[in-house]
């Protein structure tokens, strides 16, 4: 008997590398010698067998021998070795049936079902029973005398062939299993980068090599043949440093040229010491994998690799789709900035990482963007948003996150010291040049210190919206910071809205009427209806406070219809009482204009009051006029066709374009009272009033000036060519019941100083 150490060193000498999990590695099974275990207590049998078979090849592979001199020794070898192709087993050793017992152990205990077994015995009398041969998958039974060299060789060849087939079947089965498993693991990867390293790991496991490899993507950029189109998106082992770098940066030309060839010729390459695999794809970017492999896989394994590639390509496609969806879900595609969902997520992350005490957000809204958009066209508006996005990115740099939250609103998240008006405002100090037109940007900004706000991104953004609204209320280009008071104000507005509703129901809303005067004759030509709200405590709540509320809640539609009806009924009473030729001017909000039944309501109010359409004037603001060019134009045309007059209120404060005004064909421009007020202060205000009057003339409109408080304003305006006026100088807004008396007085004296209610 040989000692165990010698045996071990013998085995180690030509022991092929085993895969870690004991799988038959696809690449390795092909070329290693077949290992034959000779189990016999007779040393002569060992040497005779080796002698007889030495130098022979079976299925183009050499033979190597492992020796055991007892059943126990054989058992211990077999429990360590998994790639013994054939066991030449003596039946009689330690005991008369030691060999047969060993067979049982191999199959049952060691779970080895692939090694082939040839039983040999000196005496025919020790032949195993047929049942044992069948049960234990024994290939052959020979007496030692029968085993001449040729017969042994034939028998061994048959056994090895069987072993080889069993192994290949097993390898395919395991390979497919790995591919299926790899597929499901790759599918779960988030993002192409993870996918790429996953592919390398899976592939390395599949072919049983170390994971030295990389995945390269080839973007099919039109007209771009350069190297920059080949990018390493994943790498492992010695290639790891090349992730996200150009393929050309790898000095090893074996890698670069094989991957380029693989990608451009769309084929797998089995080279000397490596494999380059092509992942077919239906879109413009294709992938290829490079992996170090000492031995090239043979045919059946190549088929498996193809299955793997197709499978991985499908996964890649899916991942790209998911990434695209992700991008759509989290990016604003117009300006290429993270969107609202990303913004909220970023705030959440910031809070989670403990950034609450140090970080702030800002919500930026471009003032009168919709008007600008309508005046200059949507392409221009888009260009403005893109330009502003660039401006913000450039101005705030990397430490502040810039997002686009909605149509014309941007969000900032950064350190509190940089999210304050003093730092943010200068970003808007220079005009933006769009298509060679310079735009001075007015923006309203709401700020929130995360330490002042609630728990998450969503509520922080809500608070920013509250602050923004507060900013908007103080006029264009304003800032407001969220505080508990701002929060309280928001709650206050909600309370007010409830009160407004009940006031409307309880008829505590009513119109007041302010006279409008022909400046030349000093005679009243009509009234403007102005809504009033008397609170439960008797205090008056000004329309500037409750109209926006009513607009935001949509309640303005009902309120507007009601004021239209009731003021026309008041006019009816005046006409009936003999005060003829008076018109009624009624304010109409944008929201009412969007109501599809608006025209119908106007007609109904006219019919109900029996007032001719020509005595009704609707006052729309510039923002209505600039709303949606087409729909407003059509609506105004229909109103004018009815005979209703249109005045553009607060003219000069909005964002009008002249061509637009011309298209709308309103009857009258109402000069905003701020221009009237500045008549006295200097030339500028006067110049604007003069300009508006001339402009109106040129496009065939008349003008009415509002807010006239002094006689000299009235005459100055009249000199400039303004036809009509309205203001405290002529009369305060008064209740319907006071109108006849006021009219009597004013008609009698032809012009009155401010009559009161
Ligand atoms: P507006 O349409 O420009 O109305 C003129 C405002 O100027 C009125 O304010 C009026 O009282 C005020 N006013 C008149 N003469 C003078 C003057 O000599 N000096 C000064 N300083 N102010 C004068 P009021 O009634 O507070 O209305 C404010 C705004 O609320 C209105 O501005 C209008 O936009 C809106 N509003 C009022 N009633 C209604 C309504 O029934 N529907 C709609 N949609 N808006 C309304
Ligand atoms: Mg008005
Ligand atoms: Mg006005």
PDB file of C-alpha atoms in Angstrom, residues 593 599 630-644 646 663-666:
ATOM      1  CA  UNK A 593     -64.376  83.998 -19.231  1.00  0.00           C
ATOM      2  CA  UNK A 599     -72.241  84.099 -23.123  1.00  0.00           C
ATOM      3  CA  UNK A 630     -58.007  82.488 -30.109  1.00  0.00           C
ATOM      4  CA  UNK A 631     -60.661  81.639 -27.587  1.00  0.00           C
ATOM      5  CA  UNK A 632     -60.786  85.163 -26.143  1.00  0.00           C
ATOM      6  CA  UNK A 633     -60.907  86.701 -29.613  1.00  0.00           C
ATOM      7  CA  UNK A 634     -63.854  84.520 -30.533  1.00  0.00           C
ATOM      8  CA  UNK A 635     -65.674  85.145 -27.282  1.00  0.00           C
ATOM      9  CA  UNK A 636     -65.248  88.903 -27.566  1.00  0.00           C
ATOM     10  CA  UNK A 637     -66.429  88.794 -31.183  1.00  0.00           C
ATOM     11  CA  UNK A 638     -69.594  86.994 -30.102  1.00  0.00           C
ATOM     12  CA  UNK A 639     -70.230  89.515 -27.306  1.00  0.00           C
ATOM     13  CA  UNK A 640     -69.702  92.367 -29.709  1.00  0.00           C
ATOM     14  CA  UNK A 641     -72.047  90.706 -32.156  1.00  0.00           C
ATOM     15  CA  UNK A 642     -74.692  90.797 -29.419  1.00  0.00           C
ATOM     16  CA  UNK A 643     -73.980  94.515 -29.128  1.00  0.00           C
ATOM     17  CA  UNK A 644     -72.213  94.392 -25.753  1.00  0.00           C
ATOM     18  CA  UNK A 646     -65.899  95.779 -24.048  1.00  0.00           C
ATOM     19  CA  UNK A 663     -56.966  92.006 -32.792  1.00  0.00           C
ATOM     20  CA  UNK A 664     -59.270  92.153 -29.789  1.00  0.00           C
ATOM     21  CA  UNK A 665     -61.115  95.216 -31.021  1.00  0.00           C
ATOM     22  CA  UNK A 666     -62.367  96.364 -27.630  1.00  0.00           C
TER      23      UNK A 666
END
